[in-house]
Coordinates of C-alpha atoms in Angstrom, one line a residue:
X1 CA -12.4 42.9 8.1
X2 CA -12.8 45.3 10.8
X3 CA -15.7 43.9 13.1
X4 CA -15.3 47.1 15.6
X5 CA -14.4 46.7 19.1
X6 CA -17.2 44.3 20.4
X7 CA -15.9 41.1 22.6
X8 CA -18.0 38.7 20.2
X9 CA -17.0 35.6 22.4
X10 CA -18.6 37.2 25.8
X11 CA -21.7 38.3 24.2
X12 CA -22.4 34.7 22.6
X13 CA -20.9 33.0 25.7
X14 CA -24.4 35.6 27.1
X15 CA -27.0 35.3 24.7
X16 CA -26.4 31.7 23.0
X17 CA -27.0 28.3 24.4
X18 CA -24.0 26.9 25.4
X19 CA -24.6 23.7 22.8
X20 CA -21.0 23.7 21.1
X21 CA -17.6 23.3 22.6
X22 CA -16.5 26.4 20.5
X23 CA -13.0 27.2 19.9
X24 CA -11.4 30.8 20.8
X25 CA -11.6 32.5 17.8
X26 CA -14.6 34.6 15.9
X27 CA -14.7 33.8 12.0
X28 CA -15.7 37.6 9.9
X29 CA -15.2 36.0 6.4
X30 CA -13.6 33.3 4.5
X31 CA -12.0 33.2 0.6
X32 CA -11.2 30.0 -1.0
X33 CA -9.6 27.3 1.8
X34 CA -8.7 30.9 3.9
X35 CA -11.0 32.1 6.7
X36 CA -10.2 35.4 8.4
X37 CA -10.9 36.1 12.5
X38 CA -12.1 39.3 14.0
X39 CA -8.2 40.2 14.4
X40 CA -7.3 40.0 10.7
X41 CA -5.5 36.4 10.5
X42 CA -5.7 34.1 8.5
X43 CA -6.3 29.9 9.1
X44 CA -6.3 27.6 6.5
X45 CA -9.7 25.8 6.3
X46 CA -9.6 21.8 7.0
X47 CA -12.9 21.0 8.6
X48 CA -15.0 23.4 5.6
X49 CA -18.1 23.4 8.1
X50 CA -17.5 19.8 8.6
X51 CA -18.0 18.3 5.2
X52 CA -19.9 21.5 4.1
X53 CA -18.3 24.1 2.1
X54 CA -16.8 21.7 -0.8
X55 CA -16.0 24.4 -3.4
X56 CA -14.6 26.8 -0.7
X57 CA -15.5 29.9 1.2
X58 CA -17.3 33.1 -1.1
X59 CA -17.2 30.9 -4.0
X60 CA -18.1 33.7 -6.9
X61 CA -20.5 31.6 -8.9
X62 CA -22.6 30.2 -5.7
X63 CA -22.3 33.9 -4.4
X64 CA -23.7 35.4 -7.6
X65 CA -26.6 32.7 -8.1
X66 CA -27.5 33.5 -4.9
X67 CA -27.9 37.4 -5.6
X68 CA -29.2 36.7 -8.9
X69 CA -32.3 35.1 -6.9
X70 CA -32.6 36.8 -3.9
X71 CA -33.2 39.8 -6.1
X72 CA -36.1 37.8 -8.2
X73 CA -37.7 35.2 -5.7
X74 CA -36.1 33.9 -2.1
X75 CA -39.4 31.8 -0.8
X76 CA -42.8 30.5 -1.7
X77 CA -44.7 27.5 -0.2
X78 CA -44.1 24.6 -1.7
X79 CA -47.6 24.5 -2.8
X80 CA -46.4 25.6 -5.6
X81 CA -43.9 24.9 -8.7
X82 CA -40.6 27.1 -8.3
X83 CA -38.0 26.2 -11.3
X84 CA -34.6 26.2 -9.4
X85 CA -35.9 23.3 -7.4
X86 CA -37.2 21.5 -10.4
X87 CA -34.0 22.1 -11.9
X88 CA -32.0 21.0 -9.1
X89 CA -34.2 18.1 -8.5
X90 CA -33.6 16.9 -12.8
X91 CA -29.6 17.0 -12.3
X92 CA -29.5 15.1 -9.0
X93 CA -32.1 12.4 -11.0
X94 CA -30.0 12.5 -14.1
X95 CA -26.9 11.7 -12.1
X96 CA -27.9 9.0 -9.6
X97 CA -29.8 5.9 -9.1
X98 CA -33.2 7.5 -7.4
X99 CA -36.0 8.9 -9.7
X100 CA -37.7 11.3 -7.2
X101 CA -36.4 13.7 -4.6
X102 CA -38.0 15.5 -1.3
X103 CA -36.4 18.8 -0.2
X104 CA -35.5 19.8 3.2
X105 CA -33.0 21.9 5.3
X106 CA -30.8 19.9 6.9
X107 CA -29.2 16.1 7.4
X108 CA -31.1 15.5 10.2
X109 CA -34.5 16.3 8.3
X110 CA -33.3 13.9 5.4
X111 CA -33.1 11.1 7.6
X112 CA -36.3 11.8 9.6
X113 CA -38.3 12.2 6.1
X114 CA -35.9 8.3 5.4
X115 CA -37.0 7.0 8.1
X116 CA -41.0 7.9 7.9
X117 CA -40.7 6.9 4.2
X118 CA -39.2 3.4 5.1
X119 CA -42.4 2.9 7.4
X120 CA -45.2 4.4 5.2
X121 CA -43.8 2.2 2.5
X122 CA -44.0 -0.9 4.2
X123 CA -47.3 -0.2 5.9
X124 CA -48.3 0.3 2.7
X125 CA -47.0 -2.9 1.0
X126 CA -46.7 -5.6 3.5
X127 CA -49.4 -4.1 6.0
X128 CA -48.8 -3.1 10.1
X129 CA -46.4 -4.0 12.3
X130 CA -43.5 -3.9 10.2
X131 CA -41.6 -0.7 10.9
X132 CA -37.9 -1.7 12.6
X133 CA -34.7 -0.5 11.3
X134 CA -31.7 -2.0 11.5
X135 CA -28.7 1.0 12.3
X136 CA -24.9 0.3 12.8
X137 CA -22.6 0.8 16.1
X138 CA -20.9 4.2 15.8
X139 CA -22.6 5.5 13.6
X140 CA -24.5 9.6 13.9
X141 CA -27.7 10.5 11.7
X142 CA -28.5 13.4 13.7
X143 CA -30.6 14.9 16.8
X144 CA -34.5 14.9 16.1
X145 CA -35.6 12.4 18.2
X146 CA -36.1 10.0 15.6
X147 CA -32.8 10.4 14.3
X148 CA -30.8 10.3 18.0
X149 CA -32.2 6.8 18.1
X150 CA -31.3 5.7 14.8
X151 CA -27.7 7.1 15.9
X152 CA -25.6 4.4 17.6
X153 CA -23.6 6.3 19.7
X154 CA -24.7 6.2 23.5
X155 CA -23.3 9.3 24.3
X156 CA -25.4 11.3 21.9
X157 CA -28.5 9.6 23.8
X158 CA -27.8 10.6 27.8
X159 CA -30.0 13.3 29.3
X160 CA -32.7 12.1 26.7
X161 CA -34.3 8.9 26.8
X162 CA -36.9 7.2 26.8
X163 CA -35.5 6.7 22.5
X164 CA -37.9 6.1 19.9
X165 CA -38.9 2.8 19.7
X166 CA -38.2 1.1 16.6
X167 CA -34.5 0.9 15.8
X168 CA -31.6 -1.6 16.7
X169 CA -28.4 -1.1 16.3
X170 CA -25.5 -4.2 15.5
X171 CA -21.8 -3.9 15.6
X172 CA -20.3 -1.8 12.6
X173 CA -19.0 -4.2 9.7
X174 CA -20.2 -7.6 11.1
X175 CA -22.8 -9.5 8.5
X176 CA -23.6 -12.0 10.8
X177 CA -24.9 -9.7 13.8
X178 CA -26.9 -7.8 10.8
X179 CA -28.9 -11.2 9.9
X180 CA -29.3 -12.3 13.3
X181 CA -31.0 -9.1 14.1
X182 CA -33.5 -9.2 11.0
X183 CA -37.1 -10.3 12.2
X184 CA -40.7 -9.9 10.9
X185 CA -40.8 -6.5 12.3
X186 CA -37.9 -5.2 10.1
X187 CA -38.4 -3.2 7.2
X188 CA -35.1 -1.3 6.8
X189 CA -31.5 -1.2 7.2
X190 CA -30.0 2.5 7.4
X191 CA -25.9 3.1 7.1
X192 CA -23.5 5.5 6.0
X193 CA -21.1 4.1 3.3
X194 CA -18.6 5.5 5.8
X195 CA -18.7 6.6 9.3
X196 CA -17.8 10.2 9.2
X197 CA -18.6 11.2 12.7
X198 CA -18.2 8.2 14.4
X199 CA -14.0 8.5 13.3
X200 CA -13.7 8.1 9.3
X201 CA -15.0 4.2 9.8
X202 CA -14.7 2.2 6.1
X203 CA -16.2 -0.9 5.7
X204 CA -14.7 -4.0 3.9
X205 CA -15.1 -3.3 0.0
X206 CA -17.8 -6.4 0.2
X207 CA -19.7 -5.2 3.4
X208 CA -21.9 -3.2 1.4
X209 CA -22.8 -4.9 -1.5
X210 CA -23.4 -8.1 0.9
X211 CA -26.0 -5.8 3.1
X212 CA -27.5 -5.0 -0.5
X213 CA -27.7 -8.5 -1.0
X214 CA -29.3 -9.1 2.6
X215 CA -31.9 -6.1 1.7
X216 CA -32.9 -7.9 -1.8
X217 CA -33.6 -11.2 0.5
X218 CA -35.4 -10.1 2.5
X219 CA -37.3 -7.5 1.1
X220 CA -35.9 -4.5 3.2
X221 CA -35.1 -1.0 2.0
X222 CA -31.5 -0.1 1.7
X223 CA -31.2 3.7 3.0
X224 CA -27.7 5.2 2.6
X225 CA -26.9 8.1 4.8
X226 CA -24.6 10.4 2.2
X227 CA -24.8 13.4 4.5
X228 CA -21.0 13.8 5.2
X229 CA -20.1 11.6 2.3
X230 CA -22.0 12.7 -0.7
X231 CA -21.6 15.4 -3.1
X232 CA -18.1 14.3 -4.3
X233 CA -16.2 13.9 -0.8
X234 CA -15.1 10.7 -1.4
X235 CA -13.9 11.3 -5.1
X236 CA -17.3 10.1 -6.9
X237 CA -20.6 12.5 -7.1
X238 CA -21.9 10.0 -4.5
X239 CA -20.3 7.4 -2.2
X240 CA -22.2 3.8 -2.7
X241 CA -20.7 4.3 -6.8
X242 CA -17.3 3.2 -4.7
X243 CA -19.2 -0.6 -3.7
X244 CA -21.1 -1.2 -7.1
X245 CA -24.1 -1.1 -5.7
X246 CA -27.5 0.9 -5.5
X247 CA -29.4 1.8 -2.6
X248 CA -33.3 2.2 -2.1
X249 CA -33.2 6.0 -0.7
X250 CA -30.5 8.4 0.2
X251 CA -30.2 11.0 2.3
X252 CA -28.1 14.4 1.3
X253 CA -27.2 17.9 2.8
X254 CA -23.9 19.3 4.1
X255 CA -22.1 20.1 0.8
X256 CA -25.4 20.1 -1.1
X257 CA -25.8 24.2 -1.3
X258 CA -21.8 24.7 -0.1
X259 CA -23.0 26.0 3.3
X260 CA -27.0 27.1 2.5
X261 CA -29.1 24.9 4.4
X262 CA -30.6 22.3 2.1
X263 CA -31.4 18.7 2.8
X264 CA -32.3 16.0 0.2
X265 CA -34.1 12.7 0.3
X266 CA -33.8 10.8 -2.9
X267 CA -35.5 7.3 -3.6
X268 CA -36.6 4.8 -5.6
X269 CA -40.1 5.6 -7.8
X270 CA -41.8 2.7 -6.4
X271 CA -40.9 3.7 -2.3
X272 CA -41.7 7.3 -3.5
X273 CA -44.7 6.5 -4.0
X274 CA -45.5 6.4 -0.7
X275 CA -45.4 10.0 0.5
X276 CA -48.9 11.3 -1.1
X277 CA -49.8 15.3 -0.4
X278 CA -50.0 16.2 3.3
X279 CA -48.0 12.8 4.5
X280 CA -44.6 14.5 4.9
X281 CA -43.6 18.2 4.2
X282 CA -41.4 21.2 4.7
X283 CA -42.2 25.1 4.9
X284 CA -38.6 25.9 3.8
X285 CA -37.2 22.8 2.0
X286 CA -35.9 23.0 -1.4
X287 CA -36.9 27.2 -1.8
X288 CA -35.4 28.7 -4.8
X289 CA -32.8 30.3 -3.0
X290 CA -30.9 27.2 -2.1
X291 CA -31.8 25.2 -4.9
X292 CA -30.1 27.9 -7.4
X293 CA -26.9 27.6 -5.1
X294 CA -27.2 23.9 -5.2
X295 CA -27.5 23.6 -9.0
X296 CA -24.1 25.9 -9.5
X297 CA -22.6 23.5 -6.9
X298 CA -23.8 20.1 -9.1
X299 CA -23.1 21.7 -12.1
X300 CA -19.2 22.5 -10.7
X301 CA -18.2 19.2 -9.3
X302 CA -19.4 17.2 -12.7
X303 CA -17.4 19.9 -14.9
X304 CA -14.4 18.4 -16.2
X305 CA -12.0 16.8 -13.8
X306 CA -13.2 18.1 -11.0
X307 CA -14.3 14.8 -9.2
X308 CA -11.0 12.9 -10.5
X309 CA -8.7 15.9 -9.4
X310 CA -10.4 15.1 -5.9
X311 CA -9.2 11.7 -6.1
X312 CA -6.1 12.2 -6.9
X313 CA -5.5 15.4 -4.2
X314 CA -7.1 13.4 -1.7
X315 CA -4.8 10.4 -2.5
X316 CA -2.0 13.0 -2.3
X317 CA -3.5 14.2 1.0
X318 CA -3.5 10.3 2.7
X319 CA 0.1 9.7 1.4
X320 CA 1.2 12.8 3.3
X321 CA -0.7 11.4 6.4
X322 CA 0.9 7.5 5.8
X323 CA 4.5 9.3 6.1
X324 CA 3.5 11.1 9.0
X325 CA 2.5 8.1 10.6
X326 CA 5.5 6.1 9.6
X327 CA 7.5 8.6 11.3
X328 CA 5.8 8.8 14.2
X329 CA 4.1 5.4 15.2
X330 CA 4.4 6.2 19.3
X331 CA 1.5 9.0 18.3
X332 CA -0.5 7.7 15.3
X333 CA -2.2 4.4 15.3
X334 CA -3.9 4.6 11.7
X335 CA -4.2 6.3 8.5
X336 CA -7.9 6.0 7.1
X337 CA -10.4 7.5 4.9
X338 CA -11.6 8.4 0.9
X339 CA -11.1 10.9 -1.2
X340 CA -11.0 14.2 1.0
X341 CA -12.4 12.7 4.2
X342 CA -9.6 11.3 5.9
X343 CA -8.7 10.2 9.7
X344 CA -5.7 10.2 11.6
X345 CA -6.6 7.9 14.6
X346 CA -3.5 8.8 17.4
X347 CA -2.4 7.3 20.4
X348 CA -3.0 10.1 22.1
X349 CA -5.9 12.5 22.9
X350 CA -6.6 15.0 20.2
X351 CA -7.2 17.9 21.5
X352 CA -4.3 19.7 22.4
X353 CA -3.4 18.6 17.9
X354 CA -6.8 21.2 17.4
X355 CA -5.7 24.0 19.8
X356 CA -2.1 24.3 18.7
X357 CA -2.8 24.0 15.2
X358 CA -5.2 26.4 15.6
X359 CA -2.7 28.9 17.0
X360 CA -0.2 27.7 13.8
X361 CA -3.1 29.2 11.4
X362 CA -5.2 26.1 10.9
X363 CA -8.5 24.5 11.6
X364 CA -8.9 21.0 11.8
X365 CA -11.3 18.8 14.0
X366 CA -11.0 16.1 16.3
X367 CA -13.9 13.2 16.3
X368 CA -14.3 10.7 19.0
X369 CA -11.4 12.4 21.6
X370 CA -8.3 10.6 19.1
X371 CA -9.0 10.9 15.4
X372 CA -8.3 13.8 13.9
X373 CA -10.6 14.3 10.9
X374 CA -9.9 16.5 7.7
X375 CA -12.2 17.3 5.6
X376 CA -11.6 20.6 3.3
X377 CA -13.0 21.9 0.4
X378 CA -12.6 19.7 -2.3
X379 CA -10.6 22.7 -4.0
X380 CA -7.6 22.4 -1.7
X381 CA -4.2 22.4 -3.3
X382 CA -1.1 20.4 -2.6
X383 CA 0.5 23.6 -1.7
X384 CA -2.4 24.1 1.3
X385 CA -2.6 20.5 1.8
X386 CA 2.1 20.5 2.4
X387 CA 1.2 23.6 4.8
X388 CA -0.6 21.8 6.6
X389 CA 1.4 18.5 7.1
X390 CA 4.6 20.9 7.7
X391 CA 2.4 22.0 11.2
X392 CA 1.4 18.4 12.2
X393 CA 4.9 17.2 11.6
X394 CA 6.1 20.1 14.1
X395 CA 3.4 19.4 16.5
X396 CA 4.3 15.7 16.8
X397 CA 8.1 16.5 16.7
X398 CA 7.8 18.8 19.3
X399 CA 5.8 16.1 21.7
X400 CA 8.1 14.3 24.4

């Protein structure tokens, strides 16, 4: 616990890029939902990296897989076989709709190696010129280039346009727009099943399976962004199982190795085929380290009733928010979310909710300036989860 003397928020304001808008406080080591500052106290853990350390902070098993290989074989090029990824890559097969996988290390990387996949592919089958994709309002697929302009959030762009060329973007949730914007130059449409960072966003329960149906038409690949979504956030293994539908590729990372960087593209066999040897790569992706940690981490949420005891925590969690809201409706607009992502959209701006919780002992995050998001680890307990509505009941009662 003791991290010496040192004024760790001077020296990183020095030596880091100022890129994050960081809170006051320096994080030495976490347990469970519990992280511990450089003063000893504790905060209860309700953003989990954002989406990222589902099974909790120090999670023994993860922790010892990850010893176990580090002391037997952390990296090789992918030039060669390694078994942790093969074995990783077999259970993620075996428990969704794709039939191949590409490893990478991050969200962002997914969704570049989607998006080049989505244009080899139709180069490949239908010939040139056929290489736009269609991308929703509000939504975030990360900050490569590529992926900044497959983002629809304008704010994310400024400072560095000229975008890629090659992406348009219609309103969130509205069918018609989506047809309207297919043409001959279309060969994909890319979405997440919800929109994590652009304020817990969920769709009408037929908006997906109708942009399915539009794919099918029109011979366009369905990709599903499960960054924030996947890996049993929502209360199934993977989101689209909510809408009855399949998509043509999806994209993974966040929760994938609970907080090691690892990044997954998954696809169909026949739009697999289209990355051959030297077309698309990664000098890190998929290395045994990761991969061991991410097969402990599969392995956990399918035991038992792990994913069902997420639903029903998670359905515990959004009642707690409901009554919250019910009671005060001058400061929250909305109750929304799945699972363990879940929004609180307020009246109000959001930030003063993160700083004074913060000072109460928790961590929670604020998305587009009013919507405060939650997402823990999916082993969070009523008890945490009662904690924490006790604090934003006192923040709200205490608010003129």
């Amino acid at each position: 616990m003791d991290a010496g003397k040192k004024d760790w928020m001077s020296l990183s304001d020095r030596y880091i890029m100022h890129t994050y808008g960081r809170s006051p406080v320096t994080l030495i080591e976490g347990k469970g939902c519990r992280v511990f500052d450089s003063d000893g106290k504790m905060y209860l853990d309700f953003v989990a990296g954002i989406a990222v350390c589902s099974l909790g902070h120090a999670h023994p098993e993860v922790a010892e897989a990850v010893r176990r290989q580090a002391r037997k074989l952390v990296h090789v090029s992918n030039l060669y076989y390694t078994v942790p990824q093969i074995e990783l890559a077999e259970l993620l097969i075996e428990h969704s709709f794709a039939d191949q996988v590409f490893f990478c290390n991050s969200g962002a990387e997914a969704n570049e190696a989607a998006i080049k996949l989505a244009r080899k592919y139709s180069r490949d089958r239908f010939g040139e010129g056929r290489y736009e994709i269609i991308c929703l309002q509000g939504s975030f697929h990360g900050r490569t280039l590529a992926t900044l302009s497959a983002t629809g959030q304008e704010k994310f762009h400024k400072g560095f346009e000229p975008l890629m060329d090659g992406f348009k973007h219609v309103p969130a949730g509205d069918l018609g727009a989506m047809k309207e914007a297919i043409t001959e130059k279309t060969c994909a449409i890319l979405m997440e099943p919800i929109q994590g960072e652009g304020g817990v966003v969920l769709f009408s329960p037929d908006y997906l399976p109708a942009v399915r149906k539009l794919c099918d038409e029109h011979g366009l690949l369905l990709i599903l962004d499960e960054v924030q979504v996947g890996m049993g956030r929502t209360g199934t293994l993977f989101a689209y199982e909510h809408y009855g539908i399949k998509p043509d590729m999806m994209t993974l990372a966040k929760a994938l190795a609970n907080g090691l960087p690892l990044g997954a593209l998954l696809a169909r066999e026949e739009v697999a085929g289209s990355f051959t040897p030297g077309t698309h790569a990664s000098t890190f992706g998929g290395n045994p380290l990761v991969c061991a940690a991410a097969t402990v981490v599969l392995k956990t949420l399918l035991e038992g009733n792990f994913l069902s005891t997420c639903r029903e925590i998670g359905r515990y969690f959004k009642q707690g928010l409901e009554d919250l809201a019910a009671r005060y409706p001058s400061l929250i607009k909305e109750v929304r979310g799945l699972g363990l992502i879940l929004g609180l959209e307020l009246k109000v701006e959001g930030a003063d909710f993160v700083t004074n919780l913060l000072h109460k002992g928790f961590l929670i995050n604020c998305t587009q300036g009013n919507i405060l998001r939650f997402t823990p680890p999916l082993i969070v307990t009523k008890a945490e989860i009662d904690l924490l509505l006790g604090a934003l009941d006192e923040e709200c009662r205490n608010r003129p």
